[in-house]
């Protein structure tokens, strides 16, 4: 693709950030605040890396999957090197792995990333080798989800910790969090607030509950056969499920290309069941999808970006047009799409992590979904606003959707990777 001088300058900055955060076999999200390998960060970073160095991009995924658990789970953090700057570290999780990891998972973007790496590969021989190695591992992770997080076989999977969603302090969790106690947690000192403005981060009340859940799961020896039913927090998040559905579709596509028919048909089936079941999460009044709480058996009224992400899963024309309209309406309330929560909600907070700010990774996933549904005009608008944020505010973790102010950590890897995706991946490939 041809690029203007301005775009080239942005791409050069993105490259510098990816280099700065490169630890050889994996990339940290940003130095200081997040000094280890995060699951979905790495997969999205690999998408950015593929534009310069396919070998490095494959390595990012390989390193992550080297730490897959025997039961198939791929953990949310791999603690490759000790670092006291982060809490809760390996001693709190105590999962008993030789290279320590956490005991929960994260949005499964690996299948989505794998397809893109494979489809755009210049070195086809290497791509075939790498994809053939990774395919069965991603497939095992997908099977793990439907075995351990969908015990009643609804077609949708539940999160048992807000950190699994990636949207740590979303307004979506406020009500379900009332059922999570805080009594008896070990006293702790947070480190995140030393690296980022505390007003941009989750509150202490939320951290207490994050920690209670970790200690509860630890007391059950991280046995995934028990954790789902033993958790007071069991949320079916439409955004998370949409990512999984899309990853299943993409894995099936790559598996077919490589002749792995069993993997292809299993994942096709997961995706079809999931897409049908997503319909149960439609919230008519909000005009978007909503989270379902398996403990209270209630559909949430919270209108977060988690309810817009299903566009990524490939929706009916009716649902796709409703989501498009909903994002357009949000666009009348903010200057930089897509806010993580509806600004009309009194709990909206423009700077606090997932309670309002816009995130480039979410924008990218929504753009891919909009292009899939041929909603190119809105997709173009989101891409333009995303790049404007970078030009004016740098490569931050997230942004105030009204003022564009940078929030959270700086020099952020996945933000850099998404700039590369926005600028270098042809629109048609974002639709596939
Ligand atoms: C954190 O520590 O803020 C992370 O989001 C947990 O994954």
Coordinates of C-alpha atoms and ligand atoms in Angstrom, one line a residue:
X1 CA 0.0 0.0 0.0
X2 CA 1.3 3.5 -0.7
X3 CA 1.7 5.7 2.4
X4 CA 2.0 9.5 2.8
X5 CA 4.9 11.1 4.7
X6 CA 2.7 11.6 7.8
X7 CA 1.7 8.0 7.8
X8 CA 5.3 6.9 7.4
X9 CA 6.2 9.0 10.4
X10 CA 3.5 7.4 12.5
X11 CA 4.6 3.9 11.3
X12 CA 8.2 4.7 12.2
X13 CA 7.1 5.7 15.7
X14 CA 5.0 2.5 16.0
X15 CA 8.1 0.5 15.0
X16 CA 10.2 2.2 17.7
X17 CA 7.6 1.3 20.4
X18 CA 7.4 -2.3 19.3
X19 CA 11.2 -2.5 19.4
X20 CA 11.3 -0.8 22.8
X21 CA 8.9 -3.3 24.3
X22 CA 10.4 -6.3 22.6
X23 CA 12.0 -8.8 25.0
X24 CA 13.3 -11.2 22.3
X25 CA 10.7 -14.0 22.4
X26 CA 7.7 -11.9 23.6
X27 CA 6.6 -8.3 23.8
X28 CA 5.6 -6.5 27.0
X29 CA 2.5 -4.3 26.7
X30 CA 4.5 -1.4 28.1
X31 CA 7.5 -1.1 30.3
X32 CA 6.8 -0.6 34.1
X33 CA 3.0 -1.0 34.3
X34 CA 2.9 -4.4 32.5
X35 CA 6.3 -6.0 32.6
X36 CA 5.3 -9.6 31.4
X37 CA 3.7 -11.3 28.5
X38 CA -0.1 -10.7 28.3
X39 CA -2.1 -13.2 26.2
X40 CA -4.3 -11.0 24.0
X41 CA -1.8 -8.2 23.9
X42 CA 0.7 -10.6 22.4
X43 CA -1.7 -11.9 19.7
X44 CA -2.6 -8.4 18.6
X45 CA 1.0 -7.3 18.7
X46 CA 1.9 -10.2 16.4
X47 CA -0.5 -8.7 13.8
X48 CA 1.6 -5.5 13.9
X49 CA 4.9 -7.3 13.8
X50 CA 4.0 -9.3 10.7
X51 CA 4.3 -6.2 8.5
X52 CA 8.1 -6.0 9.2
X53 CA 9.1 -9.4 10.3
X54 CA 7.0 -12.5 9.9
X55 CA 9.4 -14.7 11.8
X56 CA 9.2 -12.4 14.9
X57 CA 5.4 -12.4 14.7
X58 CA 5.2 -16.2 14.6
X59 CA 7.6 -16.3 17.6
X60 CA 5.2 -14.1 19.6
X61 CA 2.4 -16.7 19.3
X62 CA 4.8 -19.6 19.8
X63 CA 6.1 -18.2 23.0
X64 CA 2.6 -17.7 24.4
X65 CA 1.5 -21.3 23.5
X66 CA 4.6 -22.8 25.1
X67 CA 2.8 -22.0 28.3
X68 CA -0.5 -23.6 27.5
X69 CA -1.8 -25.7 30.4
X70 CA -2.2 -29.4 30.1
X71 CA -6.0 -29.0 30.2
X72 CA -5.8 -26.6 27.2
X73 CA -6.1 -23.2 28.9
X74 CA -3.8 -20.5 27.7
X75 CA -3.1 -18.2 30.7
X76 CA -3.6 -14.5 30.7
X77 CA -0.1 -13.6 31.9
X78 CA 3.2 -15.5 31.5
X79 CA 5.7 -14.2 34.2
X80 CA 8.9 -14.8 32.2
X81 CA 11.2 -12.7 34.4
X82 CA 10.8 -11.6 38.0
X83 CA 9.6 -8.0 38.4
X84 CA 8.5 -6.4 41.6
X85 CA 6.9 -3.5 39.8
X86 CA 3.7 -5.5 39.2
X87 CA 1.0 -6.7 41.6
X88 CA -0.3 -9.5 41.9
X89 CA 2.8 -11.4 40.9
X90 CA 3.5 -15.1 40.7
X91 CA 3.5 -15.7 44.4
X92 CA -0.1 -14.5 44.7
X93 CA -1.3 -16.7 41.9
X94 CA 0.8 -19.7 42.9
X95 CA -0.3 -21.9 40.0
X96 CA 2.7 -24.2 40.4
X97 CA 4.1 -23.9 36.9
X98 CA 7.8 -24.1 36.1
X99 CA 7.6 -20.7 34.4
X100 CA 4.9 -19.0 36.5
X101 CA 1.6 -18.0 34.9
X102 CA -1.7 -16.7 36.2
X103 CA -4.6 -19.2 36.5
X104 CA -7.2 -17.4 34.4
X105 CA -7.4 -16.7 30.7
X106 CA -8.1 -13.8 28.3
X107 CA -10.0 -13.0 25.1
X108 CA -9.1 -15.7 22.6
X109 CA -7.8 -13.6 19.7
X110 CA -5.1 -16.2 18.8
X111 CA -7.2 -18.0 16.1
X112 CA -8.0 -14.6 14.5
X113 CA -4.3 -13.6 14.5
X114 CA -3.2 -16.9 13.2
X115 CA -5.4 -16.7 10.2
X116 CA -4.1 -13.2 9.4
X117 CA -0.5 -14.2 9.8
X118 CA -1.0 -17.3 7.6
X119 CA -3.1 -15.5 4.9
X120 CA -0.6 -12.6 4.5
X121 CA 2.6 -14.7 4.7
X122 CA 5.3 -14.0 2.1
X123 CA 7.3 -17.0 3.4
X124 CA 4.7 -19.7 2.7
X125 CA 6.8 -22.6 3.7
X126 CA 7.4 -21.2 7.2
X127 CA 3.8 -20.1 7.5
X128 CA 2.6 -23.7 6.8
X129 CA 5.0 -25.1 9.3
X130 CA 4.1 -22.5 12.0
X131 CA 0.4 -22.7 11.4
X132 CA 0.4 -26.5 11.4
X133 CA 2.1 -26.4 14.8
X134 CA -0.2 -23.8 16.3
X135 CA -3.5 -25.0 14.9
X136 CA -4.0 -28.0 17.3
X137 CA -3.0 -25.9 20.3
X138 CA -5.5 -23.1 19.5
X139 CA -8.1 -25.8 18.8
X140 CA -7.4 -27.3 22.3
X141 CA -7.9 -23.9 23.8
X142 CA -11.2 -23.5 22.1
X143 CA -12.2 -27.0 23.3
X144 CA -11.2 -26.0 26.8
X145 CA -13.6 -23.0 26.7
X146 CA -16.6 -25.1 25.7
X147 CA -15.7 -27.9 28.2
X148 CA -14.9 -25.7 31.3
X149 CA -16.8 -22.5 30.7
X150 CA -20.0 -23.8 29.2
X151 CA -20.8 -26.8 31.4
X152 CA -24.5 -26.7 30.4
X153 CA -23.7 -26.5 26.7
X154 CA -25.5 -23.3 25.9
X155 CA -23.1 -22.4 23.1
X156 CA -21.7 -19.4 25.0
X157 CA -18.8 -19.3 27.5
X158 CA -18.6 -17.5 30.8
X159 CA -15.9 -15.4 32.4
X160 CA -15.1 -16.1 36.1
X161 CA -12.9 -13.0 36.7
X162 CA -13.2 -9.5 35.2
X163 CA -9.5 -9.7 34.2
X164 CA -10.4 -12.5 31.7
X165 CA -12.6 -10.0 29.8
X166 CA -9.7 -7.6 29.3
X167 CA -12.3 -4.9 30.3
X168 CA -11.2 -5.0 34.0
X169 CA -13.4 -2.4 35.6
X170 CA -16.3 -2.2 33.1
X171 CA -19.6 -0.9 34.4
X172 CA -20.9 -4.3 33.3
X173 CA -19.3 -5.8 36.4
X174 CA -20.7 -3.4 39.0
X175 CA -23.8 -5.4 39.8
X176 CA -22.3 -8.9 39.6
X177 CA -19.5 -7.6 41.8
X178 CA -22.0 -7.1 44.7
X179 CA -22.0 -10.9 45.1
X180 CA -18.2 -11.1 45.4
X181 CA -17.1 -10.8 49.0
X182 CA -13.9 -9.1 50.2
X183 CA -13.6 -10.6 53.7
X184 CA -10.4 -12.4 54.6
X185 CA -8.2 -11.2 51.7
X186 CA -4.5 -10.9 52.4
X187 CA -3.5 -7.3 52.8
X188 CA -1.7 -6.0 49.7
X189 CA 0.0 -3.0 48.1
X190 CA -0.9 -2.1 44.6
X191 CA 1.8 -1.2 42.1
X192 CA -0.2 -0.1 39.1
X193 CA -0.9 3.3 40.7
X194 CA 2.8 4.0 40.8
X195 CA 3.0 3.8 37.1
X196 CA -0.3 5.4 36.0
X197 CA -2.6 8.1 37.2
X198 CA -4.7 6.5 39.9
X199 CA -7.8 8.3 38.6
X200 CA -7.4 6.4 35.3
X201 CA -7.2 3.0 37.1
X202 CA -9.7 0.7 38.8
X203 CA -10.7 1.5 42.4
X204 CA -9.6 -0.2 45.6
X205 CA -13.1 -1.7 46.1
X206 CA -12.7 -3.4 42.7
X207 CA -9.1 -4.5 43.4
X208 CA -10.3 -6.1 46.7
X209 CA -12.8 -8.2 44.7
X210 CA -10.2 -9.1 42.0
X211 CA -8.0 -10.4 44.8
X212 CA -10.8 -12.3 46.6
X213 CA -11.5 -14.2 43.4
X214 CA -7.8 -15.0 42.8
X215 CA -7.5 -16.3 46.4
X216 CA -10.7 -18.3 46.1
X217 CA -9.6 -20.0 42.9
X218 CA -6.1 -20.6 44.4
X219 CA -7.8 -22.4 47.3
X220 CA -9.4 -24.7 44.8
X221 CA -5.9 -25.5 43.3
X222 CA -6.8 -23.9 40.0
X223 CA -8.8 -26.9 39.1
X224 CA -10.8 -25.8 36.0
X225 CA -13.2 -28.7 36.5
X226 CA -14.4 -26.8 39.7
X227 CA -13.8 -23.1 39.1
X228 CA -16.8 -22.2 36.9
X229 CA -19.5 -23.5 39.3
X230 CA -17.5 -22.4 42.4
X231 CA -17.3 -18.8 41.2
X232 CA -19.7 -16.1 42.4
X233 CA -18.8 -14.3 39.2
X234 CA -20.0 -16.1 36.1
X235 CA -20.6 -13.7 33.3
X236 CA -21.5 -14.4 29.6
X237 CA -19.9 -11.4 27.9
X238 CA -21.1 -10.8 24.3
X239 CA -17.8 -9.2 23.3
X240 CA -15.7 -12.0 24.6
X241 CA -17.9 -14.6 23.0
X242 CA -17.9 -12.7 19.7
X243 CA -14.1 -12.8 19.7
X244 CA -14.2 -16.6 20.4
X245 CA -16.8 -17.2 17.7
X246 CA -14.7 -15.2 15.2
X247 CA -11.6 -17.1 16.3
X248 CA -13.4 -20.4 15.7
X249 CA -14.5 -19.3 12.2
X250 CA -10.9 -18.2 11.4
X251 CA -9.4 -21.4 12.8
X252 CA -11.8 -23.4 10.7
X253 CA -10.7 -21.4 7.7
X254 CA -7.0 -22.0 8.3
X255 CA -7.5 -25.6 9.2
X256 CA -9.4 -26.2 5.9
X257 CA -6.5 -24.6 4.0
X258 CA -4.1 -26.9 5.7
X259 CA -6.2 -30.0 5.4
X260 CA -7.1 -30.5 9.1
X261 CA -10.7 -31.4 8.5
X262 CA -11.5 -32.5 12.0
X263 CA -10.3 -29.2 13.6
X264 CA -12.1 -27.3 10.9
X265 CA -15.5 -29.0 11.4
X266 CA -15.3 -28.8 15.2
X267 CA -14.6 -25.1 15.1
X268 CA -17.2 -24.4 12.4
X269 CA -19.7 -26.1 14.8
X270 CA -18.6 -24.1 17.8
X271 CA -18.9 -20.9 15.8
X272 CA -22.4 -21.8 14.4
X273 CA -23.7 -22.7 17.9
X274 CA -22.2 -19.6 19.4
X275 CA -23.6 -17.2 16.8
X276 CA -27.1 -18.7 17.2
X277 CA -26.8 -18.4 21.1
X278 CA -25.6 -14.8 20.9
X279 CA -29.2 -13.9 20.0
X280 CA -30.1 -14.6 23.7
X281 CA -27.9 -11.6 24.7
X282 CA -29.7 -9.1 22.5
X283 CA -31.1 -6.2 24.6
X284 CA -33.9 -4.6 22.7
X285 CA -34.1 -1.4 24.7
X286 CA -30.4 -0.6 24.4
X287 CA -30.3 -1.6 20.7
X288 CA -27.2 -3.7 21.4
X289 CA -26.0 -6.9 23.1
X290 CA -25.7 -7.2 26.9
X291 CA -23.9 -9.4 29.4
X292 CA -25.8 -12.3 31.0
X293 CA -25.1 -13.1 34.7
X294 CA -25.4 -16.9 35.2
X295 CA -25.6 -16.5 39.0
X296 CA -28.5 -14.1 39.2
X297 CA -29.8 -15.3 35.8
X298 CA -30.3 -11.7 34.6
X299 CA -29.5 -9.9 31.4
X300 CA -27.6 -6.7 32.3
X301 CA -28.9 -3.2 31.5
X302 CA -25.3 -1.9 31.1
X303 CA -24.6 -0.5 27.6
X304 CA -20.9 -1.1 27.2
X305 CA -18.7 -1.7 24.2
X306 CA -18.8 -5.4 25.0
X307 CA -22.3 -5.2 23.5
X308 CA -21.0 -3.7 20.2
X309 CA -18.2 -6.2 19.7
X310 CA -20.5 -8.9 18.4
X311 CA -20.2 -7.2 15.0
X312 CA -16.9 -9.0 14.8
X313 CA -18.7 -12.4 14.8
X314 CA -20.6 -11.7 11.6
X315 CA -24.2 -10.8 12.3
X316 CA -27.5 -10.9 10.4
X317 CA -28.1 -7.7 8.3
X318 CA -30.7 -6.5 10.8
X319 CA -28.4 -6.8 13.8
X320 CA -25.4 -5.4 11.9
X321 CA -27.4 -2.4 11.0
X322 CA -28.6 -1.9 14.5
X323 CA -25.1 -2.0 15.9
X324 CA -23.9 0.4 13.2
X325 CA -26.7 2.8 14.1
X326 CA -25.8 2.5 17.8
X327 CA -22.2 3.4 17.1
X328 CA -23.2 6.3 15.0
X329 CA -25.4 7.6 17.9
X330 CA -22.4 7.2 20.3
X331 CA -20.4 9.2 17.7
X332 CA -22.8 12.2 18.3
X333 CA -21.8 12.1 22.0
X334 CA -18.0 11.9 21.7
X335 CA -15.3 13.1 19.4
X336 CA -13.3 9.9 19.3
X337 CA -15.1 6.6 18.7
X338 CA -15.7 4.1 20.2
X339 CA -16.2 4.9 23.9
X340 CA -16.1 1.9 26.2
X341 CA -19.4 3.0 27.7
X342 CA -22.4 5.1 26.8
X343 CA -21.7 8.7 28.0
X344 CA -25.4 9.1 28.9
X345 CA -25.0 6.6 31.7
X346 CA -24.3 8.4 35.0
X347 CA -21.5 5.9 35.8
X348 CA -19.6 6.8 32.6
X349 CA -16.1 8.1 33.4
X350 CA -14.2 9.5 30.4
X351 CA -10.7 8.7 31.8
X352 CA -11.1 5.6 34.0
X353 CA -9.9 2.6 32.1
X354 CA -12.9 0.6 30.7
X355 CA -15.7 2.9 32.1
X356 CA -15.6 5.4 29.2
X357 CA -12.2 5.7 27.3
X358 CA -11.7 4.6 23.7
X359 CA -9.2 1.9 22.9
X360 CA -7.5 1.3 19.6
X361 CA -7.7 -2.5 19.8
X362 CA -11.4 -2.4 20.3
X363 CA -11.7 0.1 17.4
X364 CA -9.7 -2.3 15.3
X365 CA -11.9 -5.3 16.1
X366 CA -15.0 -3.3 15.5
X367 CA -13.6 -2.0 12.2
X368 CA -12.9 -5.6 11.1
X369 CA -16.5 -6.5 12.0
X370 CA -18.0 -3.4 10.3
X371 CA -16.1 -4.2 7.1
X372 CA -17.3 -7.8 7.3
X373 CA -20.8 -6.4 7.2
X374 CA -19.9 -3.9 4.5
X375 CA -20.4 -0.9 6.7
X376 CA -17.4 0.8 5.2
X377 CA -18.3 4.4 5.9
X378 CA -18.4 4.0 9.6
X379 CA -15.3 1.8 9.6
X380 CA -13.5 4.6 7.7
X381 CA -14.6 7.1 10.2
X382 CA -13.4 5.0 13.1
X383 CA -10.0 4.5 11.4
X384 CA -9.6 8.2 10.8
X385 CA -10.5 9.1 14.4
X386 CA -8.2 6.5 15.7
X387 CA -5.2 7.8 13.7
X388 CA -6.1 11.4 14.8
X389 CA -5.8 10.3 18.4
X390 CA -2.3 9.0 17.8
X391 CA -1.2 12.1 16.0
X392 CA -2.4 14.4 18.7
X393 CA -1.9 12.3 21.8
X394 CA 0.7 9.6 21.1
X395 CA 0.6 5.9 21.6
X396 CA -1.2 5.7 24.9
X397 CA -3.0 2.7 26.4
X398 CA -6.4 4.4 26.0
X399 CA -7.9 7.9 25.4
X400 CA -10.6 10.2 26.8
X401 CA -13.2 9.9 24.0
X402 CA -14.3 13.5 24.4
X403 CA -11.0 15.4 24.8
X404 CA -8.7 12.8 23.2
X405 CA -6.3 13.1 26.2
X406 CA -4.0 10.1 26.6
X407 CA -4.7 7.9 29.6
X408 CA -3.2 4.9 31.5
X409 CA 0.3 3.7 30.3
X410 CA 2.3 5.3 27.5
X411 CA 4.3 3.8 24.6
X412 CA 1.8 1.0 24.4
X413 CA 2.6 -2.0 22.2
X414 CA -0.9 -3.0 21.0
X415 CA -1.7 0.6 20.2
X416 CA 1.4 0.7 18.0
X417 CA 0.5 -2.6 16.4
X418 CA -3.0 -1.4 15.6
X419 CA -1.6 1.7 13.9
X420 CA 0.3 -0.6 11.7
X421 CA -2.9 -2.6 11.0
X422 CA -4.9 0.5 10.3
X423 CA -2.3 1.9 7.9
X424 CA -1.0 -1.2 6.2
X425 CA -3.7 -3.9 6.0
X426 CA -5.9 -3.4 3.0
X427 CA -9.6 -2.8 3.8
X428 CA -10.6 -5.9 2.0
X429 CA -8.4 -8.1 4.3
X430 CA -9.9 -6.5 7.4
X431 CA -13.3 -7.8 6.1
X432 CA -12.2 -11.4 5.7
Ligands
LIG1 C1 -3.9 -5.3 35.2 O1 -3.1 -5.7 36.1 O2 -4.3 -4.1 35.2 C2 -4.3 -6.2 34.2 O3 -5.3 -5.6 33.4 C3 -4.7 -7.5 34.6 O4 -4.7 -8.3 33.5

